[in-house]
């Protein structure tokens, strides 16, 4: 008997951010290769940060991503501020959390309603979904309005919606007035209720089985659901300071991808960052109302099925609206817009929770505050190997389907992670051999 | 159909050289226009951002870099929905493509009655920097002059009513 081979090939993944492809090769039903091929060219951000003033890091690194620039700004400023020994005032801390709420809303809502939802209603995209049924068109329209509410937070705190311009090392260029934030409240309140309605809709969807024994990794804060601060924790028991990131995780080059893949140093295993990781590791940090909403839609932790990430993203959006309203209600623009900055030599580490997961930055500066070395590990780099593991593990559940359906299921599995390929291709390790 | 108010100008792209054309044009338009309640110019990282700008009224003008094989610097001006759009295909490798966003906006009742795409041809292969820069500056000016004229026409038209 001759062996039968089958290859599922997607040359250009749709409904993800950036340019990637997929190869899934099977022999007699056994997965021989599962490769998320990222061919988007590397962008060398870490290399051209060298020699720049560390004060430029929030504006330069924000350009890595048009979807999650706030995450890059937050990780950058916190890392540099650790070198300079700065501690944010309560007002500045509140504003940083508030702008992060806005970005979570923008990014999650874009993914849920325009990129991910079509997978669960059997439509190739948001356009076809909106055309297929009036109630789905209404849902997409509602999603767009919810997203605009998130945009309004980023604009009010950050100065504009894309690549905000108000964030700086030491704080902000300008504190928003109380009235500017209060003006957002009616629409945020509407959006919070709209998300509750959308959560009900999410329970009507048919989710494939997919439970896995994942090692989730996220930040954990003593009191809050994590955004800007916390320790590195994992399902397998890690509990480390962010400065120890490099001791626990390492990026490596693989031949088929222009993006580095991160793995655990201890055993070379994969790990999972993002909404599911935050959810499972920090559920006790959520308000009782969010925990109740989660129970009502069957998403009390542990949530081990990556296809259920759609509902978890909606729950994080619900939390972000509630948190934004709480922060705005208590907001008093007290103290300076920014703290004085005195450059010094040193090394600073920071990790924050980007919508897609943990985003780690490390900078080394000289006495004048010029960058000597920069390391940026985005969430998609960390999830890449995990995505390939999922493909290997779950391929047997769909490879017997007709070609088109099997390909769709493989793509759907990748979209569970909301990968941002443009973020992941920020660096390529170059090895030059000379004789 | 002439442009109708409010006019929304959207530059698509990034900070990168050729792809940054849409943003640079929008930045210059913002400078030139100042504060004008009837005209708004926005730089967008991708077509999906258009959905946040639209409410079914006025005029949308999208500015983007184009590679169609025409000489570098060629100015394209297309009125939606024209035959040119059919060959652009439906999907994008960056979230949502323009050819998904415009029909989606139409389906949701968000697309304005007037939609134009202004494309400026950029190089697929490297060309001498000075040549590319000169062509771009000249065409940015032409784009500005034309759009400014259109806006004056809109205002004149409005006054004569």
XYZ file of C-alpha atoms in Angstrom:
596
model
C 0.000 0.000 0.000
C 1.356 3.424 -0.853
C 1.180 6.278 1.591
C -1.301 9.024 0.847
C -0.252 12.581 1.318
C -2.384 15.654 1.452
C -1.363 19.276 1.606
C -3.585 22.115 2.699
C -2.069 25.293 1.425
C -3.241 28.861 1.938
C -0.965 31.260 0.083
C -2.404 34.464 1.564
C -4.266 34.327 4.838
C -7.316 36.585 4.848
C -8.833 38.466 7.785
C -5.544 38.724 9.678
C -3.301 41.763 10.020
C -0.283 41.369 7.751
C 0.967 38.939 5.177
C 1.239 35.274 6.005
C 0.565 31.839 4.597
C -0.084 28.371 5.862
C 1.205 24.941 4.896
C -0.267 21.854 6.493
C 1.181 18.626 5.135
C -0.193 15.232 6.121
C 0.866 11.665 5.386
C -1.685 8.934 6.067
C -3.624 11.359 8.188
C -0.616 12.208 10.351
C 0.571 15.812 10.332
C 4.100 15.981 8.928
C 4.378 19.753 8.846
C 2.314 22.647 10.156
C 3.912 25.924 9.202
C 2.608 29.432 9.665
C 4.742 31.045 6.993
C 5.199 34.728 7.583
C 6.665 36.269 4.482
C 5.984 39.910 5.235
C 9.408 41.553 5.111
C 11.155 42.198 8.431
C 11.234 45.835 9.507
C 14.299 46.062 11.742
C 12.795 48.363 14.377
C 15.196 47.264 17.093
C 18.157 48.024 14.848
C 17.155 51.538 13.946
C 16.175 52.408 17.522
C 19.864 52.141 18.416
C 21.408 55.571 18.780
C 18.041 57.331 19.071
C 17.002 59.258 22.162
C 14.976 56.985 24.460
C 12.349 59.737 24.577
C 11.539 58.857 20.969
C 10.623 55.232 21.722
C 6.860 55.731 22.208
C 6.468 57.513 18.876
C 8.796 55.245 16.906
C 7.540 51.925 18.237
C 3.895 52.981 17.883
C 4.483 52.816 14.133
C 5.015 49.061 14.366
C 1.251 48.616 14.398
C -1.744 50.615 13.218
C -4.087 48.476 15.326
C -2.306 48.469 18.682
C -0.014 51.541 18.796
C -1.032 52.299 22.397
C 0.395 48.955 23.532
C 3.750 49.790 21.968
C 3.705 53.240 23.528
C 2.840 51.876 26.955
C 5.523 49.164 26.973
C 8.073 51.676 25.666
C 7.420 54.445 28.197
C 7.297 52.076 31.155
C 10.595 50.441 30.168
C 12.367 53.794 29.735
C 10.840 55.222 32.922
C 12.268 52.277 34.862
C 15.736 53.261 33.683
C 15.098 56.885 34.700
C 13.584 55.944 38.065
C 10.197 57.569 37.432
C 6.985 56.607 39.219
C 3.770 57.879 37.704
C 1.365 60.062 39.686
C -2.152 58.641 40.262
C -3.561 60.936 37.549
C -1.034 59.831 34.935
C -1.543 56.203 35.847
C -5.314 56.551 35.425
C -4.911 58.105 31.977
C -2.601 55.324 30.846
C -5.113 52.721 31.939
C -7.921 54.649 30.268
C -6.193 54.892 26.893
C -5.431 51.167 27.081
C -9.170 50.506 27.635
C -9.818 52.414 24.399
C -7.335 50.334 22.457
C -8.653 47.011 23.773
C -12.118 48.076 22.655
C -10.986 49.220 19.181
C -8.889 46.153 18.500
C -11.159 43.485 19.985
C -14.296 44.882 18.346
C -12.646 45.071 14.929
C -11.617 41.440 15.279
C -14.867 40.102 16.732
C -17.313 41.731 14.327
C -15.381 42.138 11.089
C -12.737 39.389 11.092
C -13.807 36.560 13.411
C -17.634 36.497 13.422
C -17.938 35.475 9.738
C -16.201 32.185 10.632
C -19.025 31.221 12.965
C -21.915 32.086 10.662
C -20.529 30.330 7.607
C -19.727 33.451 5.622
C -16.451 34.286 3.864
C -16.296 37.806 5.274
C -18.076 40.656 6.994
C -19.468 41.929 3.683
C -21.143 38.632 2.848
C -22.334 38.325 6.438
C -23.972 41.766 6.311
C -25.577 40.967 2.973
C -26.852 37.546 4.046
C -29.260 38.590 6.809
C -30.582 41.948 8.012
C -29.942 40.984 11.636
C -26.289 40.291 10.844
C -26.006 43.636 9.036
C -27.452 45.258 12.125
C -24.944 43.402 14.277
C -22.000 44.618 12.173
C -23.343 48.169 12.316
C -23.654 47.927 16.078
C -20.085 46.632 16.234
C -18.867 49.633 14.262
C -20.589 52.011 16.646
C -19.096 50.205 19.649
C -15.660 50.478 18.042
C -16.152 54.212 17.526
C -16.816 54.558 21.246
C -13.389 52.978 21.838
C -11.859 55.338 19.269
C -13.282 58.286 21.192
C -11.350 57.285 24.327
C -8.056 56.991 22.443
C -8.688 60.334 20.715
C -9.579 62.126 23.960
C -6.523 60.875 25.849
C -4.091 60.326 23.001
C -4.871 63.261 20.731
C -5.878 61.129 17.766
C -7.199 57.646 17.059
C -4.334 56.205 15.013
C -0.827 56.469 16.422
C -1.679 58.771 19.342
C 0.555 61.801 19.818
C -0.045 62.737 23.463
C 1.996 59.978 25.144
C 5.549 60.725 26.275
C 8.215 59.336 28.561
C 7.289 60.820 31.944
C 3.558 61.112 31.300
C 1.606 63.034 28.665
C 2.068 66.270 26.739
C -1.297 67.516 27.957
C -3.861 66.364 30.515
C -7.370 66.106 29.070
C -9.894 68.338 30.805
C -12.500 66.687 32.972
C -15.254 67.936 30.669
C -13.588 66.352 27.629
C -13.734 62.922 29.243
C -17.186 63.465 30.755
C -18.499 64.164 27.252
C -17.714 60.553 26.320
C -19.904 59.053 29.031
C -23.282 58.831 27.223
C -21.840 56.928 24.252
C -19.686 54.680 26.467
C -22.755 53.858 28.534
C -24.711 52.980 25.392
C -21.816 50.848 24.138
C -21.520 48.962 27.428
C -25.137 47.848 27.133
C -24.726 47.059 23.435
C -21.842 44.714 24.279
C -24.088 42.887 26.745
C -26.580 42.323 23.927
C -23.811 41.092 21.649
C -22.706 38.635 24.334
C -26.181 37.085 24.162
C -25.743 36.776 20.394
C -22.373 35.052 20.892
C -24.093 32.216 22.750
C -26.079 31.368 19.612
C -22.932 30.518 17.635
C -21.697 27.024 16.980
C -18.119 26.644 18.253
C -15.909 23.741 17.138
C -14.368 21.591 19.863
C -10.773 22.513 20.587
C -9.860 22.229 24.272
C -6.103 22.080 24.753
C -3.688 21.657 27.656
C -2.212 25.113 27.232
C 0.409 26.894 29.261
C -1.151 30.355 29.450
C 1.137 33.309 30.193
C -0.026 36.787 31.213
C 0.643 39.636 33.604
C -0.915 39.525 37.044
C -1.460 42.627 39.161
C -2.178 42.575 42.915
C -5.548 44.314 42.528
C -6.465 44.883 38.893
C -7.184 43.028 35.710
C -3.782 43.519 34.061
C -2.989 46.203 31.498
C 0.145 48.226 32.262
C 1.744 46.413 35.188
C 2.118 43.089 36.914
C 4.247 40.017 37.366
C 4.705 37.336 34.745
C 2.587 34.347 35.676
C 1.641 31.133 33.923
C -0.622 28.153 34.248
C 2.444 25.985 34.884
C 3.417 28.003 37.950
C 5.710 30.750 36.710
C 5.670 33.815 38.970
C 8.469 36.174 37.990
C 9.329 39.823 37.758
C 9.146 41.269 34.251
C 12.913 41.864 34.363
C 13.289 38.073 34.260
C 11.432 37.672 30.948
C 14.607 36.677 29.104
C 15.382 34.005 31.685
C 12.110 32.240 30.952
C 11.410 32.874 27.270
C 13.600 32.905 24.183
C 12.958 33.872 20.592
C 14.306 31.704 17.818
C 14.464 31.851 14.057
C 12.704 29.181 12.005
C 13.382 28.736 8.302
C 9.806 29.276 7.129
C 9.060 32.576 8.869
C 10.351 36.128 8.803
C 9.136 36.493 12.384
C 10.917 35.065 15.385
C 9.080 32.447 17.421
C 9.204 32.542 21.217
C 9.360 29.406 23.334
C 9.873 28.571 26.982
C 13.535 28.221 27.860
C 12.882 25.515 30.439
C 11.544 22.856 28.091
C 11.351 24.455 24.646
C 7.584 24.235 24.845
C 5.036 26.625 23.419
C 2.910 29.026 25.421
C -0.246 31.023 24.844
C -0.669 34.775 25.401
C -3.715 36.971 24.832
C -7.286 37.299 26.041
C -7.683 33.630 27.006
C -4.469 33.756 29.038
C -5.488 36.950 30.842
C -8.949 35.554 31.413
C -7.848 32.245 32.892
C -5.058 33.723 35.032
C -6.800 36.858 36.295
C -10.475 36.070 36.543
C -10.496 36.830 40.256
C -9.374 40.390 39.474
C -12.570 41.122 37.541
C -15.577 42.886 39.077
C -18.375 40.574 40.225
C -20.639 41.846 37.442
C -18.198 40.727 34.739
C -17.724 37.362 36.419
C -21.509 36.963 36.485
C -21.765 37.927 32.812
C -19.136 35.295 32.043
C -21.025 32.593 33.916
C -24.217 33.550 32.091
C -22.615 32.893 28.706
C -20.727 29.767 29.783
C -17.301 31.366 29.898
C -16.314 30.980 33.521
C -12.677 29.882 33.618
C -10.944 27.773 32.686
C -11.731 28.444 29.033
C -9.497 26.033 27.150
C -11.108 26.152 23.721
C -9.419 28.824 21.561
C -12.543 29.085 19.382
C -14.303 30.543 22.436
C -11.905 33.488 22.378
C -14.596 35.456 20.528
C -16.754 35.520 23.663
C -13.802 36.232 25.925
C -12.872 39.239 23.772
C -16.423 40.524 24.114
C -16.201 40.087 27.880
C -12.922 42.017 27.930
C -14.626 44.761 25.911
C -17.450 44.813 28.446
C -14.874 45.105 31.218
C -12.993 47.864 29.365
C -16.140 49.977 29.029
C -16.981 49.555 32.715
C -13.405 50.341 33.695
C -13.301 53.399 31.413
C -16.524 54.735 32.919
C -15.165 54.152 36.435
C -11.892 55.917 35.636
C -13.653 58.869 33.996
C -16.051 59.273 36.933
C -13.123 59.513 39.348
C -10.848 61.566 37.088
C -9.385 64.783 38.460
C -6.593 66.328 36.356
C -4.276 66.932 39.301
C -0.541 67.456 39.147
C 1.725 67.901 36.156
C 1.054 66.452 32.704
C 4.484 64.865 32.854
C 7.301 64.307 35.309
C 10.764 65.763 34.675
C 13.037 63.332 32.894
C 16.728 62.970 33.692
C 18.465 60.594 31.300
C 20.817 58.057 32.762
C 22.546 54.852 31.799
C 20.796 51.616 32.552
C 18.553 48.832 31.381
C 14.769 48.937 31.649
C 12.204 46.189 31.115
C 8.443 46.453 30.771
C 5.608 44.217 29.693
C 2.056 45.354 29.150
C -1.032 43.536 27.926
C -1.640 44.412 24.274
C -5.040 43.305 22.966
C -3.364 40.205 21.504
C -1.306 39.496 24.627
C 1.929 40.172 26.414
C 4.161 42.802 24.771
C 7.693 42.940 26.194
C 10.208 45.774 25.660
C 13.756 46.049 26.944
C 16.041 49.016 26.377
C 19.604 49.784 27.410
C 20.642 53.455 27.412
C 23.866 55.398 27.867
C 24.245 58.306 30.279
C 22.764 60.727 27.723
C 19.661 58.584 27.252
C 20.619 57.222 23.848
C 19.545 53.685 23.123
C 22.355 51.147 23.033
C 20.175 48.089 22.619
C 16.482 47.357 22.121
C 14.472 44.145 22.316
C 10.770 43.992 21.456
C 8.833 40.727 21.762
C 5.282 41.149 20.438
C 2.411 38.811 21.274
C 2.116 37.310 17.809
C 5.752 36.177 17.943
C 4.924 34.436 21.203
C 1.776 32.800 19.838
C 3.210 31.639 16.510
C 4.594 28.334 17.735
C 1.397 27.784 19.728
C -0.660 28.314 16.567
C 1.426 25.697 14.766
C 0.923 23.325 17.724
C -2.831 23.888 17.466
C -2.735 23.099 13.752
C -0.874 19.844 14.430
C -3.211 18.898 17.276
C -6.518 19.811 15.654
C -5.815 18.915 12.019
C -7.179 15.368 12.494
C -10.576 16.904 13.388
C -10.967 18.557 9.984
C -8.626 17.003 7.417
C -11.290 14.604 6.195
C -13.585 17.481 5.295
C -13.740 18.628 1.658
C -10.760 20.770 0.654
C -12.488 24.116 0.948
C -13.941 23.380 4.385
C -10.686 21.926 5.715
C -8.804 25.008 4.557
C -11.380 27.261 6.138
C -11.128 25.425 9.471
C -7.351 25.769 9.445
C -7.605 29.503 8.769
C -10.291 29.843 11.406
C -7.975 28.256 13.929
C -5.300 30.827 13.135
C -7.811 33.675 13.431
C -8.609 32.550 16.991
C -5.352 34.259 17.923
C -6.101 37.529 16.067
C -2.510 37.414 14.823
C -0.831 40.679 13.933
C 1.797 39.602 11.455
C 2.920 43.180 10.843
C 3.883 43.385 14.514
C 5.638 40.050 14.473
C 7.967 40.838 11.589
C 9.776 43.610 13.347
C 13.073 41.783 13.409
C 14.989 39.082 11.603
C 18.004 37.489 13.178
C 20.779 37.750 10.657
C 23.720 35.375 10.789
C 26.734 36.256 8.710
C 29.384 33.583 8.263
C 32.747 34.815 7.125
C 35.757 32.772 6.185
C -22.404 64.357 -9.675
C -20.410 67.179 -8.071
C -18.939 66.885 -4.628
C -21.373 67.477 -1.816
C -20.699 68.452 1.762
C -19.452 67.333 4.197
C -16.235 66.351 2.430
C -14.101 63.674 4.035
C -10.572 63.107 2.768
C -8.853 59.912 3.839
C -5.186 59.121 3.233
C -4.409 55.417 3.399
C -0.936 54.083 4.056
C 1.832 54.058 6.594
C 4.940 56.017 7.484
C 6.980 54.177 4.863
C 8.289 56.011 1.825
C 6.044 55.107 -1.110
C 3.187 53.823 1.029
C 3.277 57.052 3.018
C 1.945 59.089 0.104
C -1.654 59.038 1.338
C -0.630 60.314 4.771
C 1.631 63.026 3.380
C -1.114 64.319 1.108
C -3.596 64.371 3.961
C -1.117 66.179 6.217
C -0.662 68.898 3.595
C -4.381 69.147 3.045
C -4.897 69.572 6.775
C -2.360 72.413 6.813
C -3.894 74.078 3.769
C -7.489 73.724 4.873
C -7.128 74.797 8.488
C -10.272 74.366 10.554
C -13.282 73.890 8.357
C -16.413 72.215 9.639
C -17.311 71.003 6.147
C -13.999 69.357 5.313
C -12.148 66.785 7.378
C -8.913 65.038 6.460
C -7.761 61.870 8.211
C -4.745 59.600 7.929
C -5.774 55.960 8.208
C -3.643 52.866 8.739
C -6.042 50.753 6.679
C -9.343 50.836 4.816
C -11.241 49.535 7.865
C -10.780 52.978 9.413
C -13.055 54.407 6.717
C -15.986 52.718 8.424
C -15.445 54.983 11.429
C -15.676 58.135 9.264
C -18.825 57.518 7.294
C -22.489 58.201 7.955
C -24.014 57.961 4.467
C -23.733 61.663 3.646
C -21.408 63.971 1.698
C -18.299 63.106 -0.282
C -15.501 60.672 0.491
C -12.151 61.115 -1.256
C -9.623 58.340 -0.637
C -5.951 58.970 -1.415
C -3.573 56.046 -1.719
C -0.413 54.877 -3.450
C -1.073 52.633 -6.449
C 0.963 50.150 -8.448
C -0.738 49.428 -11.754
C 2.213 49.451 -14.124
C 1.643 53.055 -15.257
C 4.592 55.497 -15.208
C 5.665 56.613 -11.742
C 3.758 59.713 -10.705
C 0.675 59.042 -12.832
C -2.417 60.399 -11.129
C -5.446 58.120 -11.185
C -8.900 59.404 -10.323
C -11.742 56.927 -10.119
C -15.375 57.496 -9.238
C -17.057 54.674 -7.298
C -18.566 52.357 -8.519
C -16.623 52.284 -11.770
C -15.415 49.378 -13.914
C -11.871 49.847 -12.563
C -12.924 48.617 -9.155
C -14.032 45.191 -10.372
C -10.483 44.079 -11.192
C -9.142 45.065 -7.767
C -10.351 41.847 -6.164
C -12.200 41.363 -2.938
C -9.784 40.584 -0.150
C -6.733 42.052 1.465
C -3.875 40.535 3.415
C -4.201 43.392 5.909
C -7.455 42.858 7.778
C -10.026 44.378 5.466
C -9.318 45.650 1.967
C -10.815 48.668 0.239
C -12.899 46.407 -1.956
C -14.434 44.852 1.129
C -14.898 48.090 3.022
C -16.660 50.141 0.330
C -19.301 47.495 -0.508
C -19.735 46.813 3.215
C -20.316 50.502 3.884
C -22.855 50.524 1.034
C -24.641 47.471 2.458
C -24.840 49.106 5.883
C -26.113 52.408 4.430
C -22.933 54.238 5.463
C -21.448 54.987 2.037
C -21.762 58.653 0.935
C -23.390 59.449 -2.417
C -20.031 60.596 -3.847
C -16.934 58.432 -3.446
C -13.695 59.002 -5.332
C -10.370 57.217 -5.132
C -7.293 59.258 -5.985
C -4.317 57.028 -6.629
C -0.802 58.122 -7.323
C 1.384 55.612 -9.123
C 4.454 54.639 -7.142
C 7.342 52.440 -8.184
C 7.269 48.667 -7.935
C 11.019 48.676 -8.560
C 13.466 51.156 -7.058
C 13.802 54.353 -9.075
C 16.280 57.146 -8.409
C 15.156 58.867 -5.203
C 15.281 62.363 -6.686
C 13.087 61.330 -9.618
C 10.497 59.714 -7.370
C 10.520 62.649 -4.941
C 10.123 65.254 -7.675
C 7.264 63.363 -9.287
C 5.553 62.956 -5.949
C 5.881 66.610 -4.978
C 4.524 67.728 -8.353
C 1.584 65.391 -8.105
C 0.836 66.211 -4.498
C 0.576 69.844 -5.578
C -1.730 68.932 -8.448
C -3.852 66.895 -6.103
C -4.020 69.789 -3.667
C -4.869 72.284 -6.377
C -7.600 70.098 -7.825
C -9.156 69.255 -4.505
C -8.980 72.896 -3.403
C -10.701 73.898 -6.653
C -13.389 71.277 -6.086
C -13.968 72.663 -2.619
C -14.220 76.198 -3.932
C -16.696 74.961 -6.502
C -18.698 73.349 -3.751
C -18.702 76.601 -1.793
C -19.575 78.680 -4.880
C -22.292 76.245 -5.773
C -23.600 76.450 -2.239
C -23.587 80.278 -2.248
C -25.383 80.467 -5.607
C -28.275 78.393 -4.368
